[in-house]
Coordinates of C-alpha atoms in Angstrom, one line a residue:
Chain A
M1 CA -12.8 8.3 6.7
S2 CA -10.9 6.5 4.2
A3 CA -11.9 2.9 3.2
L4 CA -8.5 0.6 4.0
R5 CA -8.2 -2.6 2.3
V6 CA -5.0 -4.5 3.3
L7 CA -4.2 -7.9 2.2
V8 CA -1.2 -10.2 2.5
Q9 CA -1.9 -13.2 0.0
R10 CA -0.1 -16.0 -1.8
E11 CA -2.6 -15.7 -4.8
D12 CA -2.1 -13.2 -7.7
I13 CA -3.2 -9.4 -7.3
D14 CA -6.5 -8.8 -9.8
V15 CA -5.3 -4.9 -10.4
G16 CA -8.4 -4.4 -12.7
A17 CA -10.7 -5.6 -9.9
E18 CA -8.9 -3.8 -7.4
L19 CA -8.7 -0.5 -9.2
A20 CA -12.5 -0.9 -10.1
R21 CA -13.4 -1.0 -6.2
L22 CA -11.6 2.2 -5.2
E23 CA -13.2 4.1 -8.5
A24 CA -16.4 3.2 -7.0
L25 CA -15.8 5.4 -3.9
G26 CA -16.1 8.4 -6.0
G27 CA -12.8 10.0 -5.3
G28 CA -12.2 11.5 -8.9
G29 CA -8.9 10.5 -9.1
L30 CA -7.1 7.4 -8.3
A31 CA -3.3 6.4 -8.5
S32 CA -1.8 3.0 -8.4
F33 CA 1.7 1.2 -8.3
T34 CA 2.3 -2.4 -9.1
G35 CA 5.6 -4.1 -8.5
I36 CA 6.6 -6.9 -10.8
V37 CA 9.2 -9.7 -10.6
R38 CA 12.2 -8.7 -12.7
G39 CA 13.8 -11.8 -14.5
E40 CA 17.3 -10.4 -14.6
G41 CA 20.8 -12.2 -14.4
G42 CA 19.0 -15.5 -14.8
M43 CA 16.7 -15.4 -12.0
A44 CA 14.2 -18.1 -12.0
M45 CA 12.2 -17.7 -9.2
L46 CA 11.9 -15.2 -6.2
E47 CA 10.8 -16.5 -2.7
L48 CA 9.2 -14.0 -0.4
E49 CA 9.0 -15.2 3.2
H50 CA 7.2 -13.0 5.8
H51 CA 6.4 -12.6 9.3
P52 CA 2.9 -13.8 9.3
G53 CA 1.9 -12.3 12.7
M54 CA 3.3 -9.1 12.0
T55 CA 2.7 -8.3 8.4
G56 CA -0.8 -7.3 8.2
K57 CA -0.5 -5.0 11.2
V58 CA 2.6 -3.1 9.8
M59 CA 0.7 -2.9 6.4
R60 CA -2.4 -1.5 8.2
D61 CA -0.5 0.9 10.2
I62 CA 1.3 2.1 6.8
A63 CA -2.3 2.3 5.3
E64 CA -3.6 4.6 8.3
Q65 CA -0.7 7.1 8.1
A66 CA -1.5 7.6 4.4
A67 CA -5.1 8.2 5.3
E68 CA -4.0 10.6 8.1
R69 CA -1.4 12.4 6.1
W70 CA -3.6 13.1 2.9
T71 CA -7.3 13.2 2.4
L72 CA -8.2 10.1 0.8
A73 CA -11.5 8.3 -0.2
G74 CA -9.7 4.9 0.1
V75 CA -6.6 3.0 0.3
T76 CA -5.6 -0.6 -0.9
V77 CA -2.4 -2.2 -0.1
I78 CA -1.9 -5.9 -1.1
H79 CA 1.5 -7.9 -0.9
R80 CA 1.9 -11.1 -2.0
Y81 CA 4.4 -13.8 -0.2
G82 CA 5.4 -17.3 -1.5
E83 CA 7.4 -18.4 -4.8
L84 CA 7.1 -15.8 -7.6
R85 CA 8.2 -16.1 -11.3
A86 CA 9.6 -13.3 -13.4
G87 CA 6.6 -10.9 -14.7
E88 CA 4.5 -11.6 -11.6
R89 CA 3.0 -9.2 -9.5
I90 CA 4.4 -8.8 -6.2
V91 CA 2.6 -5.6 -4.7
L92 CA 0.0 -3.3 -5.3
T93 CA -0.6 0.2 -3.5
A94 CA -3.3 2.4 -4.5
A95 CA -5.2 5.4 -3.3
A96 CA -8.4 7.3 -4.5
A97 CA -8.8 11.0 -3.7
R98 CA -10.5 14.3 -4.7
H99 CA -7.2 15.4 -5.9
R100 CA -4.7 14.0 -8.1
H101 CA -1.7 14.9 -6.2
A102 CA -2.9 13.5 -3.0
A103 CA -3.7 10.0 -4.5
L104 CA -0.1 10.1 -6.6
E105 CA 1.8 11.3 -3.3
A106 CA -0.3 8.7 -1.0
C107 CA 0.6 6.0 -3.7
A108 CA 4.5 6.7 -3.7
F109 CA 4.4 7.0 0.3
L110 CA 2.9 3.7 0.5
I111 CA 5.5 1.9 -1.6
D112 CA 8.3 3.6 -0.1
W113 CA 7.4 2.6 3.4
L114 CA 6.1 -0.9 2.6
K115 CA 9.8 -1.6 1.3
T116 CA 11.4 -0.3 4.5
E117 CA 9.0 -1.1 7.1
A118 CA 7.1 -4.3 6.0
P119 CA 8.6 -7.7 7.3
F120 CA 9.1 -9.3 4.0
W121 CA 12.4 -10.7 2.6
K122 CA 13.3 -11.7 -0.9
K123 CA 15.3 -14.7 -1.8
E124 CA 16.6 -14.9 -5.6
H125 CA 16.8 -18.7 -7.2
F126 CA 18.9 -18.5 -10.1
A127 CA 18.8 -21.0 -13.3
D128 CA 21.9 -22.2 -12.5
G129 CA 20.8 -23.5 -9.0
R130 CA 22.4 -20.7 -7.1
S131 CA 20.5 -18.7 -4.6
A132 CA 20.8 -15.7 -2.3
W133 CA 19.0 -13.3 -0.2
V134 CA 18.2 -9.7 -1.6
E135 CA 20.2 -7.1 0.4
S136 CA 18.3 -4.0 1.5
R137 CA 19.5 -0.7 -0.2
S138 CA 20.4 2.6 1.6
S139 CA 18.4 4.3 -1.4
D140 CA 15.3 2.5 -0.3
T141 CA 15.8 4.2 3.5
A142 CA 16.3 7.4 1.9
A143 CA 13.1 7.1 0.1
T144 CA 11.3 6.6 3.1
D145 CA 13.0 9.1 5.0
R146 CA 11.9 11.9 2.5
W147 CA 8.3 11.3 4.0
R148 CA 9.6 12.0 7.7
P149 CA 8.8 15.1 9.6
Chain B
M1 CA 10.7 -17.2 31.9
A2 CA 10.0 -18.7 28.5
I3 CA 9.9 -16.7 25.6
D4 CA 9.1 -17.7 21.7
L5 CA 11.8 -16.7 19.4
L6 CA 11.0 -16.5 15.6
Y7 CA 13.8 -16.5 13.0
F8 CA 13.6 -15.2 9.5
A9 CA 15.5 -15.1 6.0
G10 CA 19.0 -15.7 6.4
I11 CA 18.9 -15.9 10.1
R12 CA 16.3 -18.8 10.0
E13 CA 18.6 -20.7 7.6
A14 CA 21.9 -20.4 9.2
I15 CA 20.2 -21.5 12.5
G16 CA 18.3 -24.1 10.8
L17 CA 15.1 -23.4 12.8
S18 CA 12.0 -21.0 12.0
G19 CA 11.6 -20.7 15.8
E20 CA 12.2 -22.3 19.1
R21 CA 10.9 -21.7 22.9
V22 CA 13.8 -20.6 25.0
D23 CA 14.1 -19.9 28.8
P24 CA 17.0 -17.5 29.5
P25 CA 18.6 -16.8 32.6
A26 CA 17.4 -13.5 34.5
S27 CA 20.6 -12.0 33.5
V28 CA 19.4 -11.6 30.1
A29 CA 17.5 -8.4 30.1
R30 CA 17.9 -7.0 26.7
I31 CA 18.0 -8.1 23.0
V32 CA 21.6 -7.9 22.8
D33 CA 21.8 -10.0 25.9
L34 CA 19.5 -12.6 24.1
V35 CA 21.6 -12.6 21.1
D36 CA 25.1 -13.0 23.1
W37 CA 23.3 -15.9 25.2
L38 CA 22.1 -17.8 22.0
V39 CA 25.8 -17.4 20.3
E40 CA 27.3 -19.2 23.0
R41 CA 25.4 -22.1 21.7
G42 CA 27.7 -22.3 18.7
N43 CA 27.7 -23.2 15.1
G44 CA 24.4 -21.9 13.3
Y45 CA 24.1 -19.2 16.1
V46 CA 27.6 -17.8 15.6
A47 CA 26.9 -17.6 11.9
A48 CA 23.3 -16.2 12.2
F49 CA 24.6 -13.4 14.4
A50 CA 28.0 -12.5 13.0
D51 CA 27.0 -9.2 12.1
R52 CA 25.1 -7.3 14.3
T53 CA 24.6 -4.3 12.0
R54 CA 22.5 -6.3 9.8
L55 CA 20.2 -7.5 12.6
R56 CA 16.7 -6.5 13.4
A57 CA 14.3 -7.2 16.1
A58 CA 10.5 -7.2 16.8
I59 CA 8.7 -7.9 19.9
D60 CA 5.5 -9.0 20.1
D61 CA 4.9 -7.8 16.6
R62 CA 6.5 -4.4 17.0
F63 CA 9.9 -3.5 15.6
V64 CA 12.2 -2.6 18.5
D65 CA 15.9 -1.4 18.9
L66 CA 18.4 -4.3 19.9
T67 CA 18.9 -2.5 23.3
A68 CA 15.3 -3.1 23.9
S69 CA 14.3 -4.7 27.3
L70 CA 12.5 -8.1 27.3
A71 CA 10.6 -7.5 30.3
G72 CA 7.1 -8.6 29.4
A73 CA 7.7 -9.8 26.0
R74 CA 6.1 -13.0 24.9
E75 CA 7.4 -13.4 21.4
I76 CA 10.7 -12.0 20.0
A77 CA 11.7 -12.0 16.0
L78 CA 15.0 -11.8 14.9
F79 CA 15.6 -11.0 11.1
P80 CA 17.9 -9.0 8.6
P81 CA 16.8 -5.7 7.2
V82 CA 13.4 -6.0 5.1
T83 CA 13.6 -6.3 1.7
G84 CA 9.7 -6.5 0.4
G85 CA 8.1 -4.1 -2.0
A86 CA 9.3 -3.9 -5.7
A87 CA 11.8 -2.3 -8.0
Chain C
M1 CA 13.2 3.1 -26.4
S2 CA 10.0 3.2 -24.7
A3 CA 6.7 1.8 -26.0
L4 CA 4.4 4.8 -26.3
R5 CA 0.6 4.1 -26.5
V6 CA -1.4 7.2 -27.1
L7 CA -5.4 7.1 -27.7
V8 CA -8.0 9.4 -27.9
Q9 CA -11.4 7.6 -27.8
R10 CA -15.1 7.8 -27.0
E11 CA -15.1 4.4 -25.5
D12 CA -14.6 3.3 -22.2
I13 CA -11.0 2.6 -20.9
D14 CA -10.3 -0.9 -20.0
V15 CA -7.7 -0.2 -17.0
G16 CA -6.6 -4.1 -16.3
A17 CA -6.0 -4.6 -19.9
E18 CA -3.8 -1.4 -20.1
L19 CA -1.9 -1.8 -17.1
A20 CA -1.4 -5.7 -18.1
R21 CA -0.2 -4.6 -21.4
L22 CA 2.6 -2.2 -19.6
E23 CA 3.2 -4.9 -17.1
A24 CA 4.6 -7.3 -20.0
L25 CA 7.1 -4.9 -21.0
G26 CA 9.2 -6.3 -17.9
G27 CA 9.7 -2.8 -16.3
G28 CA 9.7 -4.0 -12.7
G29 CA 7.3 -1.1 -11.6
L30 CA 4.1 0.4 -13.1
A31 CA 2.5 3.2 -12.0
S32 CA -0.9 4.6 -13.0
F33 CA -3.5 7.5 -12.6
T34 CA -7.0 7.2 -13.5
G35 CA -9.4 10.3 -13.6
I36 CA -13.1 9.9 -12.9
V37 CA -16.2 12.1 -13.3
R38 CA -17.1 13.3 -10.0
G39 CA -20.9 13.8 -9.6
E40 CA -20.9 16.7 -7.4
G41 CA -23.3 19.7 -7.2
G42 CA -26.1 17.8 -9.0
M43 CA -24.1 17.4 -12.1
A44 CA -25.8 14.9 -14.4
M45 CA -23.3 14.7 -17.5
L46 CA -20.1 16.0 -18.4
E47 CA -19.5 16.9 -22.1
L48 CA -15.8 16.7 -23.4
E49 CA -15.2 18.4 -26.4
H50 CA -11.7 18.3 -28.2
H51 CA -9.7 19.4 -31.2
P52 CA -9.7 16.0 -33.3
G53 CA -6.8 17.3 -35.6
M54 CA -4.6 18.3 -32.6
T55 CA -5.3 16.4 -29.6
G56 CA -3.5 13.0 -30.7
K57 CA -0.5 15.2 -31.5
V58 CA -0.4 17.1 -28.5
M59 CA -0.8 13.8 -26.3
R60 CA 2.0 12.0 -28.3
D61 CA 4.3 14.9 -27.6
I62 CA 3.7 14.8 -24.0
A63 CA 4.2 10.9 -23.8
E64 CA 7.6 11.4 -25.6
Q65 CA 8.5 14.2 -23.1
A66 CA 8.0 12.1 -20.5
A67 CA 10.1 9.1 -22.0
E68 CA 13.0 11.7 -22.6
R69 CA 12.8 12.9 -19.3
W70 CA 12.6 9.2 -17.2
T71 CA 14.1 5.8 -18.6
L72 CA 10.9 4.2 -18.9
A73 CA 9.9 0.9 -20.3
G74 CA 6.7 1.9 -21.6
V75 CA 3.9 5.0 -21.4
T76 CA 0.3 4.7 -22.1
V77 CA -2.1 8.0 -22.4
I78 CA -5.7 7.6 -23.1
H79 CA -8.3 10.4 -23.1
R80 CA -12.0 10.2 -23.7
Y81 CA -14.1 12.4 -25.4
G82 CA -18.1 12.7 -25.8
E83 CA -20.7 12.6 -22.8
L84 CA -19.4 11.1 -19.6
R85 CA -21.7 10.5 -16.5
A86 CA -20.6 10.4 -13.1
G87 CA -18.6 7.5 -12.1
E88 CA -17.3 7.3 -15.6
R89 CA -13.2 7.0 -16.5
I90 CA -12.2 10.4 -18.4
V91 CA -8.3 9.7 -18.5
L92 CA -5.6 7.3 -17.8
T93 CA -1.7 7.9 -17.7
A94 CA 0.5 5.0 -16.9
A95 CA 4.1 4.6 -17.1
A96 CA 6.6 1.2 -16.6
A97 CA 9.8 1.6 -15.5
R98 CA 13.0 -0.3 -13.8
H99 CA 12.7 2.2 -11.0
R100 CA 9.5 2.8 -9.1
H101 CA 10.1 6.7 -8.4
A102 CA 10.5 7.1 -12.3
A103 CA 7.3 5.3 -13.1
L104 CA 5.3 7.5 -10.2
E105 CA 6.9 10.9 -11.5
A106 CA 6.4 10.3 -15.1
C107 CA 2.5 9.5 -14.4
A108 CA 2.3 12.6 -12.3
F109 CA 4.1 14.5 -14.9
L110 CA 1.9 13.3 -17.9
I111 CA -1.3 14.0 -15.8
D112 CA -0.3 17.3 -15.1
W113 CA 0.5 18.2 -18.4
L114 CA -2.4 16.7 -20.2
K115 CA -4.6 19.0 -17.9
T116 CA -3.0 22.2 -19.2
E117 CA -1.6 21.3 -22.7
A118 CA -4.1 18.9 -24.2
P119 CA -7.2 20.7 -26.3
F120 CA -9.8 19.4 -24.3
W121 CA -12.8 21.4 -23.0
K122 CA -15.4 20.1 -20.4
K123 CA -19.0 21.4 -19.8
E124 CA -21.0 20.4 -17.1
H125 CA -24.8 19.6 -17.5
F126 CA -26.8 19.6 -14.3
A127 CA -29.9 17.8 -13.3
D128 CA -32.0 21.0 -13.3
G129 CA -31.0 21.6 -16.9
R130 CA -28.5 24.4 -16.4
S131 CA -25.0 24.0 -18.1
A132 CA -21.8 25.6 -17.8
W133 CA -18.2 25.2 -19.5
V134 CA -15.5 24.4 -16.5
E135 CA -13.1 27.1 -16.0
S136 CA -9.5 26.6 -16.1
R137 CA -7.7 26.6 -12.7
S138 CA -4.3 28.5 -12.0
S139 CA -3.4 25.8 -9.4
D140 CA -3.3 23.3 -12.8
T141 CA -1.2 25.8 -14.6
A142 CA 1.2 25.7 -11.6
A143 CA 1.2 21.9 -11.3
T144 CA 2.5 21.7 -14.9
D145 CA 5.1 24.8 -14.3
R146 CA 6.9 22.6 -11.5
W147 CA 8.1 20.2 -14.2
R148 CA 9.6 22.8 -16.3
P149 CA 13.4 23.6 -16.1
Chain D
M1 CA -5.8 34.0 -49.0
A2 CA -8.2 31.6 -47.5
I3 CA -7.8 30.2 -44.2
D4 CA -9.6 27.5 -42.3
L5 CA -11.0 28.7 -39.1
L6 CA -12.0 26.2 -35.9
Y7 CA -13.9 27.4 -32.9
F8 CA -14.2 25.1 -29.8
A9 CA -16.0 25.3 -26.4
G10 CA -17.7 28.7 -25.5
I11 CA -16.2 30.4 -28.6
R12 CA -17.9 28.0 -30.9
E13 CA -21.0 28.3 -28.8
A14 CA -20.9 32.2 -29.1
I15 CA -20.3 32.2 -32.9
G16 CA -22.7 29.4 -33.6
L17 CA -20.6 27.4 -35.8
S18 CA -17.9 24.9 -35.5
G19 CA -15.7 26.2 -38.1
E20 CA -15.8 28.4 -41.5
R21 CA -13.2 29.3 -44.1
V22 CA -12.5 33.1 -44.4
D23 CA -10.4 35.3 -46.7
P24 CA -9.2 38.3 -44.7
P25 CA -7.5 41.4 -46.4
A26 CA -3.8 41.7 -46.4
S27 CA -3.8 43.8 -43.5
V28 CA -4.7 40.9 -41.3
A29 CA -1.2 39.9 -40.4
R30 CA -1.5 38.3 -37.0
I31 CA -4.0 36.1 -34.9
V32 CA -5.0 39.2 -33.2
D33 CA -5.7 41.4 -36.3
L34 CA -7.9 38.2 -37.5
V35 CA -10.0 38.4 -34.1
D36 CA -10.4 42.1 -34.7
W37 CA -11.6 41.4 -37.9
L38 CA -14.1 38.8 -36.9
V39 CA -15.3 41.1 -34.5
E40 CA -16.2 43.6 -36.9
R41 CA -19.0 41.1 -38.1
G42 CA -21.0 41.7 -34.8
N43 CA -23.2 39.8 -32.7
G44 CA -21.8 36.1 -32.0
Y45 CA -18.1 37.3 -32.7
V46 CA -18.4 40.1 -30.2
A47 CA -19.4 37.9 -27.3
A48 CA -17.0 35.1 -28.5
F49 CA -13.9 37.5 -28.2
A50 CA -15.2 39.7 -25.5
D51 CA -12.5 38.3 -23.1
R52 CA -9.2 38.2 -24.8
T53 CA -7.3 36.9 -21.7
R54 CA -9.4 33.8 -22.0
L55 CA -8.7 33.4 -25.6
R56 CA -6.0 30.9 -27.1
A57 CA -5.1 30.0 -30.3
A58 CA -3.4 27.0 -32.6
I59 CA -2.1 27.6 -35.9
D60 CA -1.9 24.3 -38.0
D61 CA -2.1 22.1 -34.8
R62 CA 0.3 24.0 -32.7
F63 CA -0.4 26.2 -29.7
V64 CA 0.7 29.9 -30.5
D65 CA 0.6 33.4 -29.1
L66 CA -2.3 35.5 -30.2
T67 CA 0.5 37.9 -31.4
A68 CA 1.6 35.1 -33.8
S69 CA 2.1 36.0 -37.7
L70 CA -0.9 34.2 -40.0
A71 CA 2.0 33.6 -42.6
G72 CA 1.6 30.2 -44.3
A73 CA -0.8 29.3 -41.9
R74 CA -3.6 26.9 -43.3
E75 CA -5.9 26.3 -40.4
I76 CA -6.3 28.4 -37.3
A77 CA -8.1 27.2 -33.9
L78 CA -9.6 29.6 -31.7
F79 CA -10.8 28.6 -28.2
P80 CA -10.5 29.1 -24.3
P81 CA -8.0 27.9 -22.1
V82 CA -8.0 24.1 -22.0
T83 CA -9.6 21.9 -19.2
G84 CA -8.8 18.6 -19.9
G85 CA -7.8 15.5 -17.6
A86 CA -9.5 15.0 -14.1
A87 CA -9.4 15.8 -10.4

């Protein structure tokens, strides 16, 4: 049984506290991925919209899939929504496991699947007043596909 | 039968609503039929659903194909491909 | 140019602070791996010996190899020595990058290479007074070999 | 010519020293020769170097094969395979 922690929140993610929580499970190895808002091309603010009724369920489903696929002591998946500035954290995926490769692979799996399966949409707001929805990328779909049987 | 619709991202902006309750005729059996029926309303709906290759849907919080049946559905979400995560 | 941070230290590793430092480089994605002492089979204390003149050089060399291989904003590698109890952190590898797969792969590369190339030796001290040096494992050598050209 | 030797982990414990300065004869040209020469001292050295498949070496902070030449070496470290990292 893996300890699953899945959160969808407006607030910042306390990465140190989240990783300490997973460390305490005694897994031996702990891998994490943190996504940060990049401030490229004059982007001033990133708006993250989501499907509130669905996001938590999809994220929990992804976490459960990771826990079935690898032997994990724990899995944490946290995704933010709302208005984020450059340098702010968007997402954290983390996995604790006895073996380092299980932790690292589960962490990569989680972030790949979140990108293509979790109902979030990003809109970039630029300093000059323009704004545009971020288009999905085929490279992300390909990254998810590599985990399919 | 009344169904709750939810719109997200560009679809929401084009239509100008985050959701609405609709009561389509019995001939509207699948999601694609629902979309065709909505487009008949004109303007915002036409723009929202102009590119069907970039349309995705969920019924009662589960992703479905656009050919999925509406039978038994309580809530239908219509949205573009998701772009969460990072980097 | 990647920012390289390589430390060999007796003190605990402040994972939250280390990751925040890498986040500030603006890479977009940040992967980390933390190794924790497992308290299995009645192990009370893990003694970590190292070659003080050599460890820092080897670790810097491994970090530089990662920075050559992937496009990284920054790399952090911290390895502890001395007496560690179950639940304590031993090692942290972390990489910040524009692309998440570069960060995750670099992080896996760093921990695989540290295990087989950095001059550290572990001795397990058990509650009943026994102690034994940990033997190297062929699975670790294989893990490093997968990164060779 | 005098060379500084460093011993680590099980090698250090078997010999009972973390290091020493030695001045081997000119016939001691490679690390393996040095090890053979040390083993002649008996006891702890015999035990330390009993299994050569589990012996590793570094010259002046660089890993080398046991057949490496001692020419120009200032410091030689002798140790078992490394076991750092975690999990």
